[in-house]
PDB file of C-alpha atoms and ligand atoms in Angstrom:
ATOM      1  CA  MET A   1     100.141  24.782 -66.867  1.00  0.00           C
ATOM      2  CA  THR A   2     103.919  24.720 -68.485  1.00  0.00           C
ATOM      3  CA  ASN A   3     103.651  22.019 -70.788  1.00  0.00           C
ATOM      4  CA  ASN A   4     100.073  23.155 -71.508  1.00  0.00           C
ATOM      5  CA  LEU A   5     100.939  26.848 -72.167  1.00  0.00           C
ATOM      6  CA  PHE A   6     103.934  25.605 -74.208  1.00  0.00           C
ATOM      7  CA  VAL A   7     100.902  23.566 -76.463  1.00  0.00           C
ATOM      8  CA  ALA A   8      98.796  26.725 -76.386  1.00  0.00           C
ATOM      9  CA  ARG A   9     101.518  28.880 -77.579  1.00  0.00           C
ATOM     10  CA  GLN A  10     102.437  26.400 -80.462  1.00  0.00           C
ATOM     11  CA  ALA A  11      98.764  26.200 -81.901  1.00  0.00           C
ATOM     12  CA  ILE A  12      98.612  29.944 -81.792  1.00  0.00           C
ATOM     13  CA  TYR A  13     101.914  30.650 -83.760  1.00  0.00           C
ATOM     14  CA  SER A  14     100.740  28.184 -86.232  1.00  0.00           C
ATOM     15  CA  ARG A  15      97.201  29.545 -87.025  1.00  0.00           C
ATOM     16  CA  PRO A  16      96.856  32.832 -86.251  1.00  0.00           C
ATOM     17  CA  GLU A  17      94.343  34.050 -88.226  1.00  0.00           C
ATOM     18  CA  LYS A  18      91.696  31.453 -86.304  1.00  0.00           C
ATOM     19  CA  VAL A  19      92.477  32.854 -83.063  1.00  0.00           C
ATOM     20  CA  ILE A  20      89.405  34.296 -81.442  1.00  0.00           C
ATOM     21  CA  ILE A  21      89.385  35.931 -78.011  1.00  0.00           C
ATOM     22  CA  PHE A  22      86.405  35.766 -75.749  1.00  0.00           C
ATOM     23  CA  THR A  23      85.842  36.769 -72.086  1.00  0.00           C
ATOM     24  CA  GLY A  24      84.108  37.734 -69.212  1.00  0.00           C
ATOM     25  CA  ALA A  25      84.414  39.440 -65.679  1.00  0.00           C
ATOM     26  CA  GLY A  26      87.333  37.921 -64.910  1.00  0.00           C
ATOM     27  CA  VAL A  27      89.386  40.018 -67.598  1.00  0.00           C
ATOM     28  CA  SER A  28      88.656  42.987 -65.654  1.00  0.00           C
ATOM     29  CA  ALA A  29      88.619  42.041 -61.907  1.00  0.00           C
ATOM     30  CA  GLU A  30      92.766  42.754 -62.214  1.00  0.00           C
ATOM     31  CA  SER A  31      91.135  46.313 -63.185  1.00  0.00           C
ATOM     32  CA  GLY A  32      89.506  46.606 -60.091  1.00  0.00           C
ATOM     33  CA  ILE A  33      86.076  45.677 -61.719  1.00  0.00           C
ATOM     34  CA  ARG A  34      83.793  43.322 -59.378  1.00  0.00           C
ATOM     35  CA  PRO A  35      82.951  39.993 -60.903  1.00  0.00           C
ATOM     36  CA  PHE A  36      80.044  38.611 -60.660  1.00  0.00           C
ATOM     37  CA  ARG A  37      80.180  35.433 -59.230  1.00  0.00           C
ATOM     38  CA  ASN A  38      82.904  33.424 -58.070  1.00  0.00           C
ATOM     39  CA  SER A  39      84.980  35.990 -55.417  1.00  0.00           C
ATOM     40  CA  ASP A  40      85.298  38.004 -52.029  1.00  0.00           C
ATOM     41  CA  GLU A  41      83.853  40.855 -54.156  1.00  0.00           C
ATOM     42  CA  SER A  42      81.088  39.261 -56.240  1.00  0.00           C
ATOM     43  CA  LEU A  43      77.858  41.322 -57.197  1.00  0.00           C
ATOM     44  CA  TRP A  44      75.948  38.943 -57.410  1.00  0.00           C
ATOM     45  CA  ASP A  45      76.334  37.938 -53.452  1.00  0.00           C
ATOM     46  CA  GLU A  46      76.160  41.413 -52.472  1.00  0.00           C
ATOM     47  CA  PHE A  47      73.508  42.723 -54.327  1.00  0.00           C
ATOM     48  CA  ASP A  48      69.534  41.225 -55.624  1.00  0.00           C
ATOM     49  CA  VAL A  49      70.647  39.873 -59.302  1.00  0.00           C
ATOM     50  CA  GLU A  50      66.463  40.089 -60.273  1.00  0.00           C
ATOM     51  CA  THR A  51      66.635  43.508 -58.908  1.00  0.00           C
ATOM     52  CA  PHE A  52      69.566  45.118 -60.870  1.00  0.00           C
ATOM     53  CA  SER A  53      69.418  42.502 -63.941  1.00  0.00           C
ATOM     54  CA  SER A  54      65.834  42.160 -65.477  1.00  0.00           C
ATOM     55  CA  ILE A  55      63.539  44.254 -66.844  1.00  0.00           C
ATOM     56  CA  ASP A  56      60.505  43.747 -64.118  1.00  0.00           C
ATOM     57  CA  GLY A  57      63.670  44.898 -61.252  1.00  0.00           C
ATOM     58  CA  PHE A  58      64.112  47.511 -63.421  1.00  0.00           C
ATOM     59  CA  LEU A  59      60.272  48.363 -64.163  1.00  0.00           C
ATOM     60  CA  GLU A  60      59.568  47.960 -60.494  1.00  0.00           C
ATOM     61  CA  GLN A  61      62.664  50.786 -59.074  1.00  0.00           C
ATOM     62  CA  PRO A  62      64.332  52.517 -62.100  1.00  0.00           C
ATOM     63  CA  LEU A  63      65.456  55.174 -59.782  1.00  0.00           C
ATOM     64  CA  ALA A  64      67.389  52.402 -57.522  1.00  0.00           C
ATOM     65  CA  VAL A  65      68.554  50.663 -60.534  1.00  0.00           C
ATOM     66  CA  TRP A  66      69.780  53.311 -62.403  1.00  0.00           C
ATOM     67  CA  ARG A  67      71.431  54.708 -59.416  1.00  0.00           C
ATOM     68  CA  TRP A  68      73.227  51.440 -58.884  1.00  0.00           C
ATOM     69  CA  TYR A  69      74.223  51.224 -62.991  1.00  0.00           C
ATOM     70  CA  LEU A  70      75.540  54.474 -62.817  1.00  0.00           C
ATOM     71  CA  GLN A  71      77.814  53.694 -59.569  1.00  0.00           C
ATOM     72  CA  GLN A  72      79.483  50.251 -61.539  1.00  0.00           C
ATOM     73  CA  VAL A  73      79.185  52.510 -64.822  1.00  0.00           C
ATOM     74  CA  SER A  74      81.798  55.232 -63.070  1.00  0.00           C
ATOM     75  CA  SER A  75      83.984  52.851 -61.553  1.00  0.00           C
ATOM     76  CA  ALA A  76      84.976  51.173 -64.877  1.00  0.00           C
ATOM     77  CA  LYS A  77      84.750  54.916 -66.507  1.00  0.00           C
ATOM     78  CA  HIS A  78      88.463  55.062 -63.646  1.00  0.00           C
ATOM     79  CA  ALA A  79      89.763  51.671 -64.207  1.00  0.00           C
ATOM     80  CA  LEU A  80      92.598  51.419 -66.217  1.00  0.00           C
ATOM     81  CA  PRO A  81      92.746  47.951 -68.555  1.00  0.00           C
ATOM     82  CA  ASN A  82      95.090  45.557 -67.314  1.00  0.00           C
ATOM     83  CA  ALA A  83      98.143  43.688 -68.779  1.00  0.00           C
ATOM     84  CA  ALA A  84      95.410  41.156 -70.099  1.00  0.00           C
ATOM     85  CA  HIS A  85      94.450  43.592 -71.906  1.00  0.00           C
ATOM     86  CA  LEU A  86      97.056  45.177 -73.449  1.00  0.00           C
ATOM     87  CA  ALA A  87      98.495  41.980 -74.443  1.00  0.00           C
ATOM     88  CA  ILE A  88      95.381  41.236 -75.975  1.00  0.00           C
ATOM     89  CA  ALA A  89      95.087  44.212 -78.044  1.00  0.00           C
ATOM     90  CA  SER A  90      99.034  43.939 -78.518  1.00  0.00           C
ATOM     91  CA  VAL A  91      98.004  41.037 -80.891  1.00  0.00           C
ATOM     92  CA  GLN A  92      94.610  42.793 -81.871  1.00  0.00           C
ATOM     93  CA  TYR A  93      93.096  39.274 -82.621  1.00  0.00           C
ATOM     94  CA  PRO A  94      89.357  39.543 -82.955  1.00  0.00           C
ATOM     95  CA  VAL A  95      87.455  40.362 -78.872  1.00  0.00           C
ATOM     96  CA  ILE A  96      83.966  38.648 -78.382  1.00  0.00           C
ATOM     97  CA  THR A  97      82.841  40.008 -74.927  1.00  0.00           C
ATOM     98  CA  GLN A  98      80.211  39.579 -71.993  1.00  0.00           C
ATOM     99  CA  ASN A  99      82.137  43.013 -69.997  1.00  0.00           C
ATOM    100  CA  VAL A 100      80.123  46.313 -70.903  1.00  0.00           C
ATOM    101  CA  ASP A 101      82.867  48.265 -69.217  1.00  0.00           C
ATOM    102  CA  LEU A 102      84.861  49.003 -72.951  1.00  0.00           C
ATOM    103  CA  LEU A 103      88.711  48.159 -71.336  1.00  0.00           C
ATOM    104  CA  HIS A 104      89.437  46.015 -74.343  1.00  0.00           C
ATOM    105  CA  GLU A 105      88.808  49.483 -76.557  1.00  0.00           C
ATOM    106  CA  ALA A 106      90.783  51.594 -73.602  1.00  0.00           C
ATOM    107  CA  ALA A 107      93.448  48.943 -73.894  1.00  0.00           C
ATOM    108  CA  GLY A 108      93.825  49.762 -78.117  1.00  0.00           C
ATOM    109  CA  SER A 109      91.554  46.427 -79.264  1.00  0.00           C
ATOM    110  CA  LYS A 110      89.901  47.618 -82.868  1.00  0.00           C
ATOM    111  CA  ASN A 111      87.695  44.451 -83.512  1.00  0.00           C
ATOM    112  CA  VAL A 112      85.259  44.069 -79.877  1.00  0.00           C
ATOM    113  CA  LEU A 113      81.605  42.482 -80.459  1.00  0.00           C
ATOM    114  CA  HIS A 114      79.622  43.106 -77.397  1.00  0.00           C
ATOM    115  CA  MET A 115      77.449  39.818 -76.383  1.00  0.00           C
ATOM    116  CA  HIS A 116      75.777  41.987 -73.483  1.00  0.00           C
ATOM    117  CA  GLY A 117      75.899  45.983 -74.269  1.00  0.00           C
ATOM    118  CA  GLN A 118      77.997  48.604 -73.580  1.00  0.00           C
ATOM    119  CA  GLY A 119      78.018  50.668 -70.286  1.00  0.00           C
ATOM    120  CA  ASP A 120      78.667  53.861 -72.410  1.00  0.00           C
ATOM    121  CA  ARG A 121      75.008  53.483 -74.483  1.00  0.00           C
ATOM    122  CA  ALA A 122      71.053  53.953 -73.477  1.00  0.00           C
ATOM    123  CA  LYS A 123      68.234  52.898 -74.875  1.00  0.00           C
ATOM    124  CA  CYS A 124      64.191  53.700 -74.654  1.00  0.00           C
ATOM    125  CA  THR A 125      62.114  51.281 -72.726  1.00  0.00           C
ATOM    126  CA  GLU A 126      58.913  52.461 -75.266  1.00  0.00           C
ATOM    127  CA  CYS A 127      60.329  54.116 -78.474  1.00  0.00           C
ATOM    128  CA  LEU A 128      63.088  52.791 -80.862  1.00  0.00           C
ATOM    129  CA  TRP A 129      65.404  55.691 -79.705  1.00  0.00           C
ATOM    130  CA  GLU A 130      68.650  53.852 -78.956  1.00  0.00           C
ATOM    131  CA  GLY A 131      71.841  56.306 -78.145  1.00  0.00           C
ATOM    132  CA  GLU A 132      75.210  57.617 -75.868  1.00  0.00           C
ATOM    133  CA  LEU A 133      74.865  57.509 -72.147  1.00  0.00           C
ATOM    134  CA  THR A 134      75.903  60.686 -72.491  1.00  0.00           C
ATOM    135  CA  GLU A 135      72.351  62.146 -74.122  1.00  0.00           C
ATOM    136  CA  LEU A 136      70.656  61.443 -70.849  1.00  0.00           C
ATOM    137  CA  ASP A 137      70.175  64.042 -68.508  1.00  0.00           C
ATOM    138  CA  ILE A 138      71.466  61.545 -65.196  1.00  0.00           C
ATOM    139  CA  THR A 139      72.381  65.008 -63.296  1.00  0.00           C
ATOM    140  CA  VAL A 140      69.207  65.164 -61.952  1.00  0.00           C
ATOM    141  CA  VAL A 141      68.821  62.549 -58.779  1.00  0.00           C
ATOM    142  CA  ASP A 142      65.147  62.113 -58.285  1.00  0.00           C
ATOM    143  CA  VAL A 143      64.383  61.412 -61.198  1.00  0.00           C
ATOM    144  CA  PRO A 144      65.364  58.263 -63.412  1.00  0.00           C
ATOM    145  CA  PRO A 145      66.646  59.861 -66.546  1.00  0.00           C
ATOM    146  CA  GLY A 146      63.916  60.363 -69.722  1.00  0.00           C
ATOM    147  CA  CYS A 147      64.553  59.323 -73.631  1.00  0.00           C
ATOM    148  CA  PRO A 148      65.643  62.330 -75.618  1.00  0.00           C
ATOM    149  CA  GLU A 149      63.050  61.602 -78.186  1.00  0.00           C
ATOM    150  CA  CYS A 150      59.363  60.937 -76.811  1.00  0.00           C
ATOM    151  CA  GLY A 151      60.179  61.556 -72.814  1.00  0.00           C
ATOM    152  CA  SER A 152      59.517  57.570 -72.072  1.00  0.00           C
ATOM    153  CA  LEU A 153      61.389  55.931 -69.093  1.00  0.00           C
ATOM    154  CA  ALA A 154      65.384  55.733 -70.845  1.00  0.00           C
ATOM    155  CA  ARG A 155      67.306  52.247 -69.146  1.00  0.00           C
ATOM    156  CA  PRO A 156      71.030  51.066 -69.755  1.00  0.00           C
ATOM    157  CA  ASP A 157      71.785  49.223 -73.391  1.00  0.00           C
ATOM    158  CA  ILE A 158      72.354  46.512 -71.880  1.00  0.00           C
ATOM    159  CA  VAL A 159      71.112  42.915 -71.843  1.00  0.00           C
ATOM    160  CA  TRP A 160      69.316  41.924 -68.622  1.00  0.00           C
ATOM    161  CA  PHE A 161      68.783  38.205 -67.938  1.00  0.00           C
ATOM    162  CA  GLY A 162      65.738  37.361 -69.901  1.00  0.00           C
ATOM    163  CA  GLU A 163      66.584  39.098 -72.445  1.00  0.00           C
ATOM    164  CA  PRO A 164      67.444  37.986 -76.151  1.00  0.00           C
ATOM    165  CA  LEU A 165      70.741  38.977 -77.333  1.00  0.00           C
ATOM    166  CA  SER A 166      71.034  40.474 -80.750  1.00  0.00           C
ATOM    167  CA  GLU A 167      70.427  38.129 -83.684  1.00  0.00           C
ATOM    168  CA  HIS A 168      73.302  39.862 -85.823  1.00  0.00           C
ATOM    169  CA  ASN A 169      75.432  40.051 -83.031  1.00  0.00           C
ATOM    170  CA  MET A 170      75.061  35.809 -82.336  1.00  0.00           C
ATOM    171  CA  LEU A 171      75.612  35.578 -86.113  1.00  0.00           C
ATOM    172  CA  GLN A 172      78.661  37.617 -86.047  1.00  0.00           C
ATOM    173  CA  ALA A 173      80.030  35.169 -82.976  1.00  0.00           C
ATOM    174  CA  TYR A 174      78.581  32.459 -84.814  1.00  0.00           C
ATOM    175  CA  LEU A 175      80.529  33.185 -87.662  1.00  0.00           C
ATOM    176  CA  LEU A 176      84.116  34.518 -85.894  1.00  0.00           C
ATOM    177  CA  LEU A 177      83.929  31.253 -84.008  1.00  0.00           C
ATOM    178  CA  LYS A 178      83.104  28.656 -86.214  1.00  0.00           C
ATOM    179  CA  ASP A 179      86.339  26.585 -86.561  1.00  0.00           C
ATOM    180  CA  SER A 180      88.249  28.761 -84.512  1.00  0.00           C
ATOM    181  CA  ILE A 181      91.175  28.782 -81.973  1.00  0.00           C
ATOM    182  CA  CYS A 182      89.012  29.730 -79.082  1.00  0.00           C
ATOM    183  CA  VAL A 183      90.978  31.908 -76.430  1.00  0.00           C
ATOM    184  CA  VAL A 184      87.849  32.165 -72.995  1.00  0.00           C
ATOM    185  CA  ILE A 185      89.331  34.069 -70.136  1.00  0.00           C
ATOM    186  CA  GLY A 186      87.507  34.248 -66.864  1.00  0.00           C
ATOM    187  CA  THR A 187      84.058  33.759 -67.596  1.00  0.00           C
ATOM    188  CA  SER A 188      82.182  31.454 -65.273  1.00  0.00           C
ATOM    189  CA  GLY A 189      80.507  30.400 -68.134  1.00  0.00           C
ATOM    190  CA  ARG A 190      77.052  30.338 -66.206  1.00  0.00           C
ATOM    191  CA  VAL A 191      75.014  32.382 -68.375  1.00  0.00           C
ATOM    192  CA  GLU A 192      72.958  30.939 -71.628  1.00  0.00           C
ATOM    193  CA  PRO A 193      73.097  31.246 -74.972  1.00  0.00           C
ATOM    194  CA  VAL A 194      76.733  32.988 -74.561  1.00  0.00           C
ATOM    195  CA  ALA A 195      78.252  30.101 -72.179  1.00  0.00           C
ATOM    196  CA  HIS A 196      77.728  28.143 -75.487  1.00  0.00           C
ATOM    197  CA  LEU A 197      79.534  29.860 -77.640  1.00  0.00           C
ATOM    198  CA  PRO A 198      83.424  28.583 -77.450  1.00  0.00           C
ATOM    199  CA  GLY A 199      82.196  25.252 -78.257  1.00  0.00           C
ATOM    200  CA  LEU A 200      81.645  25.814 -81.975  1.00  0.00           C
ATOM    201  CA  ALA A 201      85.738  26.346 -81.957  1.00  0.00           C
ATOM    202  CA  ASN A 202      87.939  23.825 -83.064  1.00  0.00           C
ATOM    203  CA  LEU A 203      90.761  24.578 -80.256  1.00  0.00           C
ATOM    204  CA  VAL A 204      89.545  25.923 -76.797  1.00  0.00           C
ATOM    205  CA  ILE A 205      92.315  27.141 -74.367  1.00  0.00           C
ATOM    206  CA  SER A 206      90.759  28.385 -70.808  1.00  0.00           C
ATOM    207  CA  ILE A 207      92.059  30.517 -69.077  1.00  0.00           C
ATOM    208  CA  ASN A 208      90.600  30.782 -65.477  1.00  0.00           C
ATOM    209  CA  SER A 209      92.056  31.290 -62.036  1.00  0.00           C
ATOM    210  CA  CYS A 210      89.408  28.997 -60.596  1.00  0.00           C
ATOM    211  CA  GLU A 211      90.107  25.316 -61.787  1.00  0.00           C
ATOM    212  CA  ASP A 212      86.631  23.933 -61.352  1.00  0.00           C
ATOM    213  CA  ASP A 213      85.526  27.430 -64.138  1.00  0.00           C
ATOM    214  CA  HIS A 214      87.539  25.869 -66.991  1.00  0.00           C
ATOM    215  CA  VAL A 215      85.731  25.011 -70.328  1.00  0.00           C
ATOM    216  CA  VAL A 216      85.115  21.844 -70.769  1.00  0.00           C
ATOM    217  CA  ASN A 217      87.340  19.938 -73.311  1.00  0.00           C
ATOM    218  CA  SER A 218      89.455  22.623 -73.188  1.00  0.00           C
ATOM    219  CA  LEU A 219      93.127  23.557 -73.172  1.00  0.00           C
ATOM    220  CA  GLN A 220      93.315  24.196 -69.173  1.00  0.00           C
ATOM    221  CA  LEU A 221      95.782  27.286 -68.235  1.00  0.00           C
ATOM    222  CA  THR A 222      94.845  27.940 -64.773  1.00  0.00           C
ATOM    223  CA  GLY A 223      96.034  31.306 -63.236  1.00  0.00           C
ATOM    224  CA  THR A 224      95.178  34.664 -63.417  1.00  0.00           C
ATOM    225  CA  ALA A 225      94.277  36.887 -66.663  1.00  0.00           C
ATOM    226  CA  SER A 226      97.338  39.892 -66.803  1.00  0.00           C
ATOM    227  CA  ASP A 227     100.094  36.529 -65.601  1.00  0.00           C
ATOM    228  CA  ILE A 228      98.796  34.333 -68.514  1.00  0.00           C
ATOM    229  CA  LEU A 229      97.893  36.163 -71.035  1.00  0.00           C
ATOM    230  CA  PRO A 230     101.091  38.178 -71.384  1.00  0.00           C
ATOM    231  CA  ARG A 231     103.143  34.681 -71.594  1.00  0.00           C
ATOM    232  CA  LEU A 232     100.146  33.317 -73.861  1.00  0.00           C
ATOM    233  CA  PHE A 233     101.358  36.814 -76.423  1.00  0.00           C
ATOM    234  CA  ALA A 234     104.970  36.951 -76.009  1.00  0.00           C
ATOM    235  CA  GLU A 235     106.573  37.158 -79.355  1.00  0.00           C
TER     236      GLU A 235
HETATM  237  P1  OAD B 301      81.569  35.910 -63.922  1.00  0.00           P
HETATM  238  O1  OAD B 301      81.643  36.664 -62.280  1.00  0.00           O
HETATM  239  O2  OAD B 301      80.483  35.003 -63.498  1.00  0.00           O
HETATM  240  O3  OAD B 301      82.877  34.927 -63.792  1.00  0.00           O
HETATM  241  C1  OAD B 301      84.369  35.090 -63.202  1.00  0.00           C
HETATM  242  C2  OAD B 301      85.129  34.551 -63.694  1.00  0.00           C
HETATM  243  O4  OAD B 301      86.234  34.951 -63.662  1.00  0.00           O
HETATM  244  C3  OAD B 301      85.459  32.985 -62.646  1.00  0.00           C
HETATM  245  O5  OAD B 301      84.704  31.664 -63.458  1.00  0.00           O
HETATM  246  C4  OAD B 301      86.312  33.486 -61.682  1.00  0.00           C
HETATM  247  O6  OAD B 301      87.428  32.167 -61.766  1.00  0.00           O
HETATM  248  C5  OAD B 301      87.272  34.109 -63.121  1.00  0.00           C
HETATM  249  N1  OAD B 301      88.031  35.251 -62.721  1.00  0.00           N
HETATM  250  C6  OAD B 301      88.188  36.000 -61.980  1.00  0.00           C
HETATM  251  N2  OAD B 301      89.252  36.721 -61.519  1.00  0.00           N
HETATM  252  C7  OAD B 301      89.779  36.586 -63.100  1.00  0.00           C
HETATM  253  C8  OAD B 301      91.111  36.383 -63.159  1.00  0.00           C
HETATM  254  N3  OAD B 301      92.381  37.722 -62.454  1.00  0.00           N
HETATM  255  N4  OAD B 301      92.068  35.820 -64.014  1.00  0.00           N
HETATM  256  C9  OAD B 301      91.124  34.968 -64.424  1.00  0.00           C
HETATM  257  N5  OAD B 301      89.903  34.521 -64.526  1.00  0.00           N
HETATM  258  C10 OAD B 301      89.171  35.247 -63.313  1.00  0.00           C
HETATM  259  O7  OAD B 301      81.630  36.874 -65.359  1.00  0.00           O
HETATM  260  P2  OAD B 301      81.326  36.252 -66.306  1.00  0.00           P
HETATM  261  O8  OAD B 301      81.121  34.837 -66.682  1.00  0.00           O
HETATM  262  O9  OAD B 301      81.473  37.250 -67.463  1.00  0.00           O
HETATM  263  O10 OAD B 301      75.068  39.553 -67.637  1.00  0.00           O
HETATM  264  O11 OAD B 301      79.268  36.716 -66.249  1.00  0.00           O
HETATM  265  C11 OAD B 301      78.730  36.606 -67.316  1.00  0.00           C
HETATM  266  C12 OAD B 301      77.565  37.227 -67.126  1.00  0.00           C
HETATM  267  O12 OAD B 301      76.838  37.346 -65.964  1.00  0.00           O
HETATM  268  C13 OAD B 301      77.748  38.470 -67.132  1.00  0.00           C
HETATM  269  O13 OAD B 301      78.166  39.357 -68.482  1.00  0.00           O
HETATM  270  C14 OAD B 301      76.838  39.248 -66.565  1.00  0.00           C
HETATM  271  C15 OAD B 301      76.171  38.313 -65.441  1.00  0.00           C
HETATM  272  O14 OAD B 301      74.731  38.764 -65.044  1.00  0.00           O
HETATM  273  C16 OAD B 301      74.912  40.500 -67.748  1.00  0.00           C
HETATM  274  O15 OAD B 301      74.937  41.721 -67.020  1.00  0.00           O
HETATM  275  C17 OAD B 301      73.567  40.244 -68.918  1.00  0.00           C
HETATM  276 ZN1   ZN B 302      61.616  56.820 -76.278  1.00  0.00          ZN
END
């Protein structure tokens, strides 16, 4: 690890303009946000992924899904960025994230690309409306919120399983990652198409607390994000 950390620091130091940060749920675990897999607290071990992360599950039980989702949004709102988010913000490398919790922004990162949507946004299941979650009436607890434009069912503006990612975001991610030095942090790499994106980089530095979840063919740093990132980016 010490040697890999040294090599990773050298690589970053020699080409800082090439560095792109790529994060998953593990970067927020130490802020108290539950990851999806591979922990005692894994969300998908406790909640049915088909129900809570698919359009079919949502259309069957919109109220249950909204209630569950708003609890996740509320925990994220009360969470604070941890030392990993802060270390990333201190260097202002562009961030590509799968997380919807907005903790990179809370830490001060300015350039953040959200591949799986954002927890503060919603959209309509029928018309083209999309906007802030706060524009919906979520105070009524026995009816799922309606679209402010057409009154149809509104939904979280996040990507559920089986749904396509924004083409614009995929292109942006491609342009950022091509030939980059990509620092991949806290993702199990189980969800496509995003899991393949770090493969575009020239060099992948993989940070994960679980050795089995590192990106293959990468420079591997095993440990927690909050321990490693401040050391990786220290002056
Ligand atoms: P996962 O929950 O699948 O994986 C979290 C990863 O973080 C695992 O590899 C852990 O070993 C690692 N980890 C946990 N704590 C850590 C720590 N303190 N420091 C470093 N690493 C740590 O999360 P994602 O890969 O982000 O999709 O999941 C991908 C997608 O699956 C999510 O965006 C979400 C989910 O279903 C959608 O909502 C569409
Ligand atoms: Zn609408």
